CSV table of C-alpha atoms and ligand atoms in Angstrom, one decimal:
chain,number,residue,atom,x,y,z
A,39,UNK,CA,169.7,177.1,143.2
A,40,UNK,CA,172.7,179.0,141.7
A,41,UNK,CA,171.9,180.6,138.4
A,42,UNK,CA,174.2,182.2,135.9
A,43,UNK,CA,172.4,185.0,134.0
A,44,UNK,CA,174.1,186.2,130.9
A,45,UNK,CA,173.0,189.6,129.8
A,46,UNK,CA,171.6,190.0,133.3
A,47,UNK,CA,172.2,193.8,133.4
A,48,UNK,CA,170.1,194.4,130.3
A,49,UNK,CA,166.4,195.3,130.1
A,50,UNK,CA,164.7,191.9,130.4
A,51,UNK,CA,167.7,190.3,132.1
A,52,UNK,CA,167.8,192.8,135.0
A,53,UNK,CA,164.1,192.5,135.7
A,54,UNK,CA,164.5,188.7,135.8
A,55,UNK,CA,167.5,189.0,138.2
A,56,UNK,CA,165.4,191.1,140.6
A,57,UNK,CA,162.6,188.5,140.5
A,58,UNK,CA,165.1,185.6,140.9
A,59,UNK,CA,166.6,187.2,144.0
A,60,UNK,CA,163.2,188.0,145.4
A,61,UNK,CA,162.4,184.3,145.1
A,62,UNK,CA,165.6,183.2,146.9
A,63,UNK,CA,167.8,182.2,144.0
A,64,UNK,CA,171.6,182.9,144.1
A,65,UNK,CA,172.5,184.9,141.0
A,66,UNK,CA,175.7,185.5,139.2
A,67,UNK,CA,175.3,188.0,136.3
A,68,UNK,CA,177.7,187.7,133.4
A,69,UNK,CA,177.5,190.9,131.3
A,70,UNK,CA,179.8,192.8,129.0
A,71,UNK,CA,177.9,196.0,130.0
A,72,UNK,CA,177.8,197.0,126.3
A,73,UNK,CA,174.0,197.2,126.5
A,74,UNK,CA,173.6,196.6,130.2
A,75,UNK,CA,173.7,198.9,133.3
A,76,UNK,CA,175.2,197.8,136.6
A,77,UNK,CA,172.8,200.3,138.2
A,78,UNK,CA,169.9,198.1,137.2
A,79,UNK,CA,171.1,195.2,139.4
A,80,UNK,CA,170.1,194.5,142.9
A,81,UNK,CA,172.9,194.9,145.5
A,82,UNK,CA,172.9,191.2,146.2
A,83,UNK,CA,173.5,190.1,142.6
A,84,UNK,CA,177.1,189.2,141.9
A,85,UNK,CA,178.3,190.9,138.6
A,86,UNK,CA,181.1,189.4,136.5
A,87,UNK,CA,181.9,191.7,133.7
A,88,UNK,CA,183.0,189.6,130.8
A,89,UNK,CA,182.4,188.7,127.1
A,90,UNK,CA,181.0,185.5,125.8
A,91,UNK,CA,183.6,185.7,123.1
A,92,UNK,CA,186.4,185.1,125.6
A,93,UNK,CA,186.8,181.5,126.7
A,94,UNK,CA,188.9,182.8,129.6
A,95,UNK,CA,186.1,185.0,131.0
A,96,UNK,CA,183.6,182.1,130.7
A,97,UNK,CA,185.9,179.6,132.3
A,98,UNK,CA,186.7,182.0,135.1
A,99,UNK,CA,183.0,182.5,136.0
A,100,UNK,CA,182.2,178.8,135.8
A,101,UNK,CA,185.2,177.8,137.9
A,102,UNK,CA,184.8,180.4,140.6
A,103,UNK,CA,181.1,179.8,141.1
A,104,UNK,CA,179.0,176.6,141.5
A,105,UNK,CA,176.4,177.0,138.7
A,106,UNK,CA,173.3,174.8,138.5
A,107,UNK,CA,171.6,176.4,135.5
A,108,UNK,CA,172.0,179.2,133.0
A,109,UNK,CA,169.6,181.8,131.8
A,110,UNK,CA,171.0,183.2,128.5
A,111,UNK,CA,169.7,186.7,127.7
A,112,UNK,CA,173.0,188.1,126.2
A,113,UNK,CA,172.6,189.0,122.5
A,114,UNK,CA,171.8,191.7,120.1
A,115,UNK,CA,168.1,192.4,119.4
A,116,UNK,CA,167.7,195.1,116.8
A,117,UNK,CA,166.0,193.9,113.6
A,118,UNK,CA,167.1,196.8,111.4
A,119,UNK,CA,170.7,196.6,112.5
A,120,UNK,CA,170.7,192.8,111.8
A,121,UNK,CA,169.9,193.5,108.2
A,122,UNK,CA,172.7,196.0,107.9
A,123,UNK,CA,175.3,193.8,109.7
A,124,UNK,CA,174.2,190.2,109.7
A,125,UNK,CA,177.6,188.8,110.7
A,126,UNK,CA,177.5,190.9,113.9
A,127,UNK,CA,174.3,189.0,114.8
A,128,UNK,CA,175.6,185.5,113.8
A,129,UNK,CA,178.8,186.2,115.8
A,130,UNK,CA,177.1,187.3,119.0
A,131,UNK,CA,173.8,185.4,119.0
A,132,UNK,CA,175.1,182.2,117.5
A,133,UNK,CA,178.9,181.8,117.8
A,134,UNK,CA,179.1,183.3,121.3
A,135,UNK,CA,176.1,181.2,122.4
A,136,UNK,CA,178.0,178.1,121.3
A,137,UNK,CA,181.0,179.2,123.4
A,138,UNK,CA,178.7,179.3,126.3
A,139,UNK,CA,177.3,175.8,125.6
A,140,UNK,CA,180.8,174.4,125.3
A,141,UNK,CA,181.8,175.9,128.7
A,142,UNK,CA,178.6,174.5,130.2
A,143,UNK,CA,179.4,171.1,129.0
A,144,UNK,CA,183.0,171.3,130.3
A,145,UNK,CA,181.6,172.2,133.8
A,146,UNK,CA,178.8,169.7,133.6
A,147,UNK,CA,176.0,172.3,133.7
A,148,UNK,CA,173.2,170.9,131.7
A,149,UNK,CA,170.2,173.2,132.0
A,150,UNK,CA,169.6,176.4,130.1
A,151,UNK,CA,166.7,178.9,129.5
A,152,UNK,CA,167.2,180.8,126.3
A,153,UNK,CA,165.8,184.2,125.2
A,154,UNK,CA,164.3,183.6,121.8
A,155,UNK,CA,161.8,185.6,119.9
A,156,UNK,CA,158.6,185.6,117.8
A,157,UNK,CA,160.9,186.9,115.0
A,158,UNK,CA,161.7,183.2,114.4
A,159,UNK,CA,158.3,182.7,112.8
A,160,UNK,CA,158.6,185.3,110.0
A,161,UNK,CA,155.4,186.3,108.2
A,162,UNK,CA,152.5,184.5,109.9
A,163,UNK,CA,150.6,182.0,107.8
A,164,UNK,CA,148.0,181.6,110.6
A,165,UNK,CA,147.2,183.7,113.6
A,166,UNK,CA,147.5,183.5,116.6
A,167,UNK,CA,150.9,182.0,116.3
A,168,UNK,CA,151.4,178.5,117.8
A,169,UNK,CA,154.8,177.0,118.5
A,170,UNK,CA,154.2,174.5,115.6
A,171,UNK,CA,153.9,177.4,113.1
A,172,UNK,CA,156.8,177.1,110.5
A,173,UNK,CA,159.8,179.2,111.3
A,174,UNK,CA,160.9,181.2,108.3
A,175,UNK,CA,162.5,184.4,109.7
A,176,UNK,CA,162.5,187.5,107.5
A,177,UNK,CA,165.4,189.1,109.2
A,178,UNK,CA,168.9,188.0,110.4
A,179,UNK,CA,168.0,188.7,114.0
A,180,UNK,CA,165.2,186.1,113.9
A,181,UNK,CA,167.4,183.7,111.9
A,182,UNK,CA,170.3,184.0,114.4
A,183,UNK,CA,167.8,183.1,117.2
A,184,UNK,CA,166.3,180.2,115.2
A,185,UNK,CA,169.7,178.8,114.5
A,186,UNK,CA,170.7,178.9,118.1
A,187,UNK,CA,167.4,177.1,119.0
A,188,UNK,CA,168.5,174.3,116.6
A,189,UNK,CA,172.0,174.2,118.2
A,190,UNK,CA,170.2,173.7,121.5
A,191,UNK,CA,168.1,170.9,120.1
A,192,UNK,CA,171.2,169.1,119.0
A,193,UNK,CA,173.3,169.8,122.1
A,194,UNK,CA,172.0,167.2,124.5
A,195,UNK,CA,171.7,170.1,127.1
A,196,UNK,CA,168.2,170.4,128.6
A,197,UNK,CA,166.8,173.6,127.3
A,198,UNK,CA,163.7,175.8,127.3
A,199,UNK,CA,163.6,178.5,124.6
A,200,UNK,CA,161.2,181.3,125.3
A,201,UNK,CA,159.9,183.1,122.2
A,202,UNK,CA,159.0,186.6,123.5
A,203,UNK,CA,156.5,188.7,121.7
A,204,UNK,CA,156.8,192.5,122.3
A,205,UNK,CA,158.4,193.0,125.7
A,206,UNK,CA,157.5,196.3,127.4
A,207,UNK,CA,156.8,197.9,130.8
A,208,UNK,CA,158.9,198.4,133.9
A,209,UNK,CA,159.3,197.4,137.5
A,210,UNK,CA,161.7,197.5,140.5
A,211,UNK,CA,162.7,201.2,139.7
A,212,UNK,CA,164.3,200.1,136.4
A,213,UNK,CA,163.0,200.3,132.9
A,214,UNK,CA,163.5,200.1,129.1
A,215,UNK,CA,166.5,201.8,127.5
A,216,UNK,CA,167.9,200.9,124.1
A,217,UNK,CA,170.5,202.9,122.2
A,218,UNK,CA,169.3,203.9,119.7
A,219,UNK,CA,165.6,203.5,120.9
A,220,UNK,CA,163.5,201.9,118.2
A,221,UNK,CA,160.7,200.4,120.2
A,222,UNK,CA,157.2,201.9,120.0
A,223,UNK,CA,156.2,202.4,123.7
A,224,UNK,CA,159.4,204.1,124.9
A,225,UNK,CA,159.3,206.3,121.8
A,226,UNK,CA,155.7,207.4,122.4
A,227,UNK,CA,156.4,208.1,126.0
A,228,UNK,CA,159.5,210.2,125.1
A,229,UNK,CA,157.2,212.2,122.8
A,230,UNK,CA,154.8,212.7,125.7
A,231,UNK,CA,157.7,214.0,127.8
A,232,UNK,CA,158.8,216.4,125.1
A,233,UNK,CA,162.1,214.5,124.5
A,234,UNK,CA,160.9,214.0,120.9
A,235,UNK,CA,158.8,216.3,118.8
A,236,UNK,CA,156.4,213.6,117.5
A,237,UNK,CA,155.9,209.9,117.0
A,238,UNK,CA,155.8,208.5,113.5
A,239,UNK,CA,153.4,205.7,112.7
A,240,UNK,CA,155.1,203.4,110.2
A,241,UNK,CA,152.2,202.5,107.9
A,242,UNK,CA,148.5,203.2,108.1
A,243,UNK,CA,147.3,200.9,105.2
A,244,UNK,CA,147.8,197.5,106.8
A,245,UNK,CA,144.8,195.0,106.6
A,246,UNK,CA,144.0,195.6,110.3
A,247,UNK,CA,141.1,197.2,112.1
A,248,UNK,CA,142.6,200.7,112.0
A,249,UNK,CA,145.3,200.2,109.3
A,250,UNK,CA,148.2,200.1,111.7
A,251,UNK,CA,150.3,197.1,112.8
A,252,UNK,CA,149.1,194.9,115.7
A,253,UNK,CA,151.5,193.4,118.3
A,254,UNK,CA,151.1,191.3,121.4
A,255,UNK,CA,152.8,193.5,124.2
A,256,UNK,CA,153.9,191.5,127.2
A,257,UNK,CA,154.9,192.9,130.5
A,258,UNK,CA,158.6,192.4,131.4
A,259,UNK,CA,157.5,191.2,134.9
A,260,UNK,CA,155.5,188.4,133.1
A,261,UNK,CA,158.6,187.5,131.2
A,262,UNK,CA,160.6,187.4,134.4
A,263,UNK,CA,158.2,185.1,136.1
A,264,UNK,CA,158.2,182.8,133.0
A,265,UNK,CA,162.0,182.3,133.3
A,266,UNK,CA,161.6,181.2,136.9
A,267,UNK,CA,158.9,178.7,136.0
A,268,UNK,CA,161.0,177.5,133.0
A,269,UNK,CA,163.9,176.8,135.5
A,270,UNK,CA,161.6,174.8,137.6
A,271,UNK,CA,160.3,172.9,134.6
A,272,UNK,CA,163.8,172.1,133.5
A,273,UNK,CA,164.3,170.6,136.9
A,274,UNK,CA,161.3,168.4,136.2
A,275,UNK,CA,162.9,167.3,132.9
A,276,UNK,CA,160.8,169.4,130.5
A,277,UNK,CA,162.3,170.8,127.4
A,278,UNK,CA,161.2,172.7,124.3
A,279,UNK,CA,160.1,176.0,122.8
A,280,UNK,CA,157.3,178.2,124.3
A,281,UNK,CA,155.6,181.4,123.2
A,282,UNK,CA,155.4,184.2,125.8
A,283,UNK,CA,152.6,186.5,124.9
A,284,UNK,CA,149.2,187.5,126.2
A,285,UNK,CA,147.2,186.3,123.2
A,286,UNK,CA,145.8,189.8,122.7
A,287,UNK,CA,146.8,192.2,120.0
A,288,UNK,CA,147.0,196.0,120.3
A,289,UNK,CA,147.4,198.3,117.2
A,290,UNK,CA,150.0,201.2,117.0
A,291,UNK,CA,147.1,203.7,117.1
A,292,UNK,CA,145.6,202.0,120.2
A,293,UNK,CA,149.0,202.2,121.9
A,294,UNK,CA,149.3,205.9,121.1
A,295,UNK,CA,145.7,206.6,122.3
A,296,UNK,CA,146.3,204.7,125.6
A,297,UNK,CA,149.6,206.6,126.1
A,298,UNK,CA,147.7,210.0,125.6
A,299,UNK,CA,145.1,208.9,128.1
A,300,UNK,CA,147.5,207.6,130.7
A,301,UNK,CA,150.0,210.4,130.5
A,302,UNK,CA,147.4,213.2,130.1
A,303,UNK,CA,149.8,214.7,127.5
A,304,UNK,CA,149.3,215.7,123.9
A,305,UNK,CA,151.4,213.5,121.5
A,306,UNK,CA,152.0,214.7,118.0
A,307,UNK,CA,151.5,211.9,115.4
A,308,UNK,CA,152.9,211.8,111.9
A,309,UNK,CA,151.8,209.2,109.5
A,310,UNK,CA,154.7,207.7,107.5
A,311,UNK,CA,155.3,204.9,105.0
A,312,UNK,CA,155.5,201.3,106.2
A,313,UNK,CA,158.8,200.3,107.8
A,314,UNK,CA,160.4,197.4,105.8
A,315,UNK,CA,160.0,194.0,107.3
A,316,UNK,CA,157.0,194.7,109.6
A,317,UNK,CA,154.4,191.9,109.6
A,318,UNK,CA,150.8,193.4,109.9
A,319,UNK,CA,150.0,191.3,112.9
A,320,UNK,CA,151.9,189.2,115.5
A,321,UNK,CA,149.9,187.7,118.3
A,322,UNK,CA,150.8,184.6,120.3
A,323,UNK,CA,148.7,181.6,121.1
A,324,UNK,CA,150.1,181.2,124.6
A,325,UNK,CA,148.4,177.9,125.7
A,326,UNK,CA,151.5,175.7,125.6
A,327,UNK,CA,153.2,177.8,128.2
A,328,UNK,CA,150.1,177.7,130.3
A,329,UNK,CA,149.6,174.0,130.3
A,330,UNK,CA,153.2,172.9,130.5
A,331,UNK,CA,155.0,175.7,132.4
A,332,UNK,CA,152.0,176.8,134.5
A,333,UNK,CA,152.6,180.4,133.2
A,334,UNK,CA,150.1,183.0,132.2
A,335,UNK,CA,150.4,186.7,131.6
A,336,UNK,CA,149.0,188.7,134.5
A,337,UNK,CA,149.3,192.2,133.1
A,338,UNK,CA,147.5,193.9,130.2
A,339,UNK,CA,148.5,196.7,127.9
A,340,UNK,CA,147.2,199.4,130.2
A,341,UNK,CA,149.3,198.0,133.1
A,342,UNK,CA,152.3,197.9,130.8
A,343,UNK,CA,152.0,201.5,129.7
A,344,UNK,CA,151.3,202.8,133.2
A,345,UNK,CA,154.4,201.0,134.6
A,346,UNK,CA,156.5,202.3,131.6
A,347,UNK,CA,155.2,205.8,132.1
A,348,UNK,CA,155.9,205.7,135.8
A,349,UNK,CA,159.6,204.9,135.1
A,350,UNK,CA,160.1,207.1,132.0
A,351,UNK,CA,158.6,210.2,133.7
A,352,UNK,CA,161.0,209.7,136.7
A,353,UNK,CA,164.3,208.7,135.3
A,354,UNK,CA,166.5,211.3,133.7
A,355,UNK,CA,169.4,209.3,132.2
A,356,UNK,CA,171.8,206.7,133.2
B,539,UFG,N1,156.4,201.6,115.2
B,539,UFG,C1,155.9,202.8,114.8
B,539,UFG,N2,156.7,203.9,115.1
B,539,UFG,C2,157.8,203.9,115.8
B,539,UFG,C3,158.3,202.6,116.3
B,539,UFG,C4,157.5,201.5,116.0
B,539,UFG,O1,154.9,202.9,114.1
B,539,UFG,O2,158.5,204.9,116.0
B,539,UFG,C5,155.5,200.4,115.0
B,539,UFG,C6,156.3,199.4,114.2
B,539,UFG,O3,156.2,199.6,112.8
B,539,UFG,C7,155.6,198.1,114.6
B,539,UFG,C8,155.1,198.4,116.1
B,539,UFG,O4,155.2,199.8,116.2
B,539,UFG,O5,154.4,197.9,113.9
B,539,UFG,C9,156.0,197.8,117.1
B,539,UFG,O6,157.4,198.1,116.8
B,539,UFG,P1,158.6,197.8,117.7
B,539,UFG,O7,159.8,198.3,117.0
B,539,UFG,O8,158.3,198.3,119.1
B,539,UFG,O9,158.6,196.2,117.9
B,539,UFG,P2,158.7,195.1,116.7
B,539,UFG,O10,157.4,194.5,116.7
B,539,UFG,O11,159.2,195.7,115.4
B,539,UFG,O12,159.9,194.2,117.3
B,539,UFG,C10,159.7,193.4,118.3
B,539,UFG,C11,161.0,193.2,119.1
B,539,UFG,C12,162.0,192.5,118.3
B,539,UFG,C13,161.4,191.2,117.7
B,539,UFG,C14,160.1,191.6,117.0
B,539,UFG,C15,159.5,190.4,116.4
B,539,UFG,O13,161.4,194.4,119.5
B,539,UFG,O14,163.1,192.2,119.1
B,539,UFG,O15,159.2,192.2,117.8
B,539,UFG,O16,158.9,190.7,115.2
B,539,UFG,F1,162.2,190.6,116.9
């Protein structure tokens, strides 16, 4: 099968491209390289550097390759930035996504796997989060993803939207880099490496077991395997939205303690005020993906941190 992977040089995209190639898929990566790194791609992946905004770029990649299905990772993913610049998020995550769908229709490609997020749910009314939970996003990032899910539902293209919980971990000699870095695990590991003086805990008065926020961390390799199963399910005619999480929550303090144990380093911790917009707890109910996609997370939080440490402690900079 020939798969076009938008955003395939980014963090989750590049891990998925490695897994696709390992499983015998032919892959064309479409990436602007704004937040992607060609060094992250396996040699056998074909890279087309282009922008979803440009119809010409899209038409060129679809006319010069036979595409059977698309995995659409490309998009912006910083919650804080989306609150400062919502239009940037609607432009890239919604309007540019629509450009992609229009081109798919023009070239008769009717299967897409879409990177969605648990940020579509907003503040949980009931935990763990099931796919049927109301979607009332509390930030523009989550809203842009929710709106694109709705576009997919109305598009008559067969789609599977995967709502990721907290992606983390590393494999294939590549890892997690964001600029600026805002995610907990890379920040804690940078503190362990001495690249930062300390780690700030945003809020210690949440109604959780130790007062800090709880998240469902999911290994990027588990996300990669879910995309491949989603492609297979699309072939079988399945469609819809699926949570990708482990079903187990880990608090910020537990993440820091595990990082101390795994790295063997001291990590200075500063307790700060809450960060605006952080729900106390986000944990997936992952049963739908298990029963319908035959997917289940294989890795736990310890595996995730070990793999991330292995990469962070070796890589210098790109
Ligand atoms: N945190 C800290 N200190 C830091 C960074 C994070 O205490 O320096 C805390 C946050 O307050 C939060 C937890 O660690 O409680 C996890 O924070 P991340 O920024 O790593 O991840 P988020 O849960 O905020 O965001 C993730 C994804 C988003 C997605 C969101 C859904 O990165 O793309 O989940 O809510 F939208």
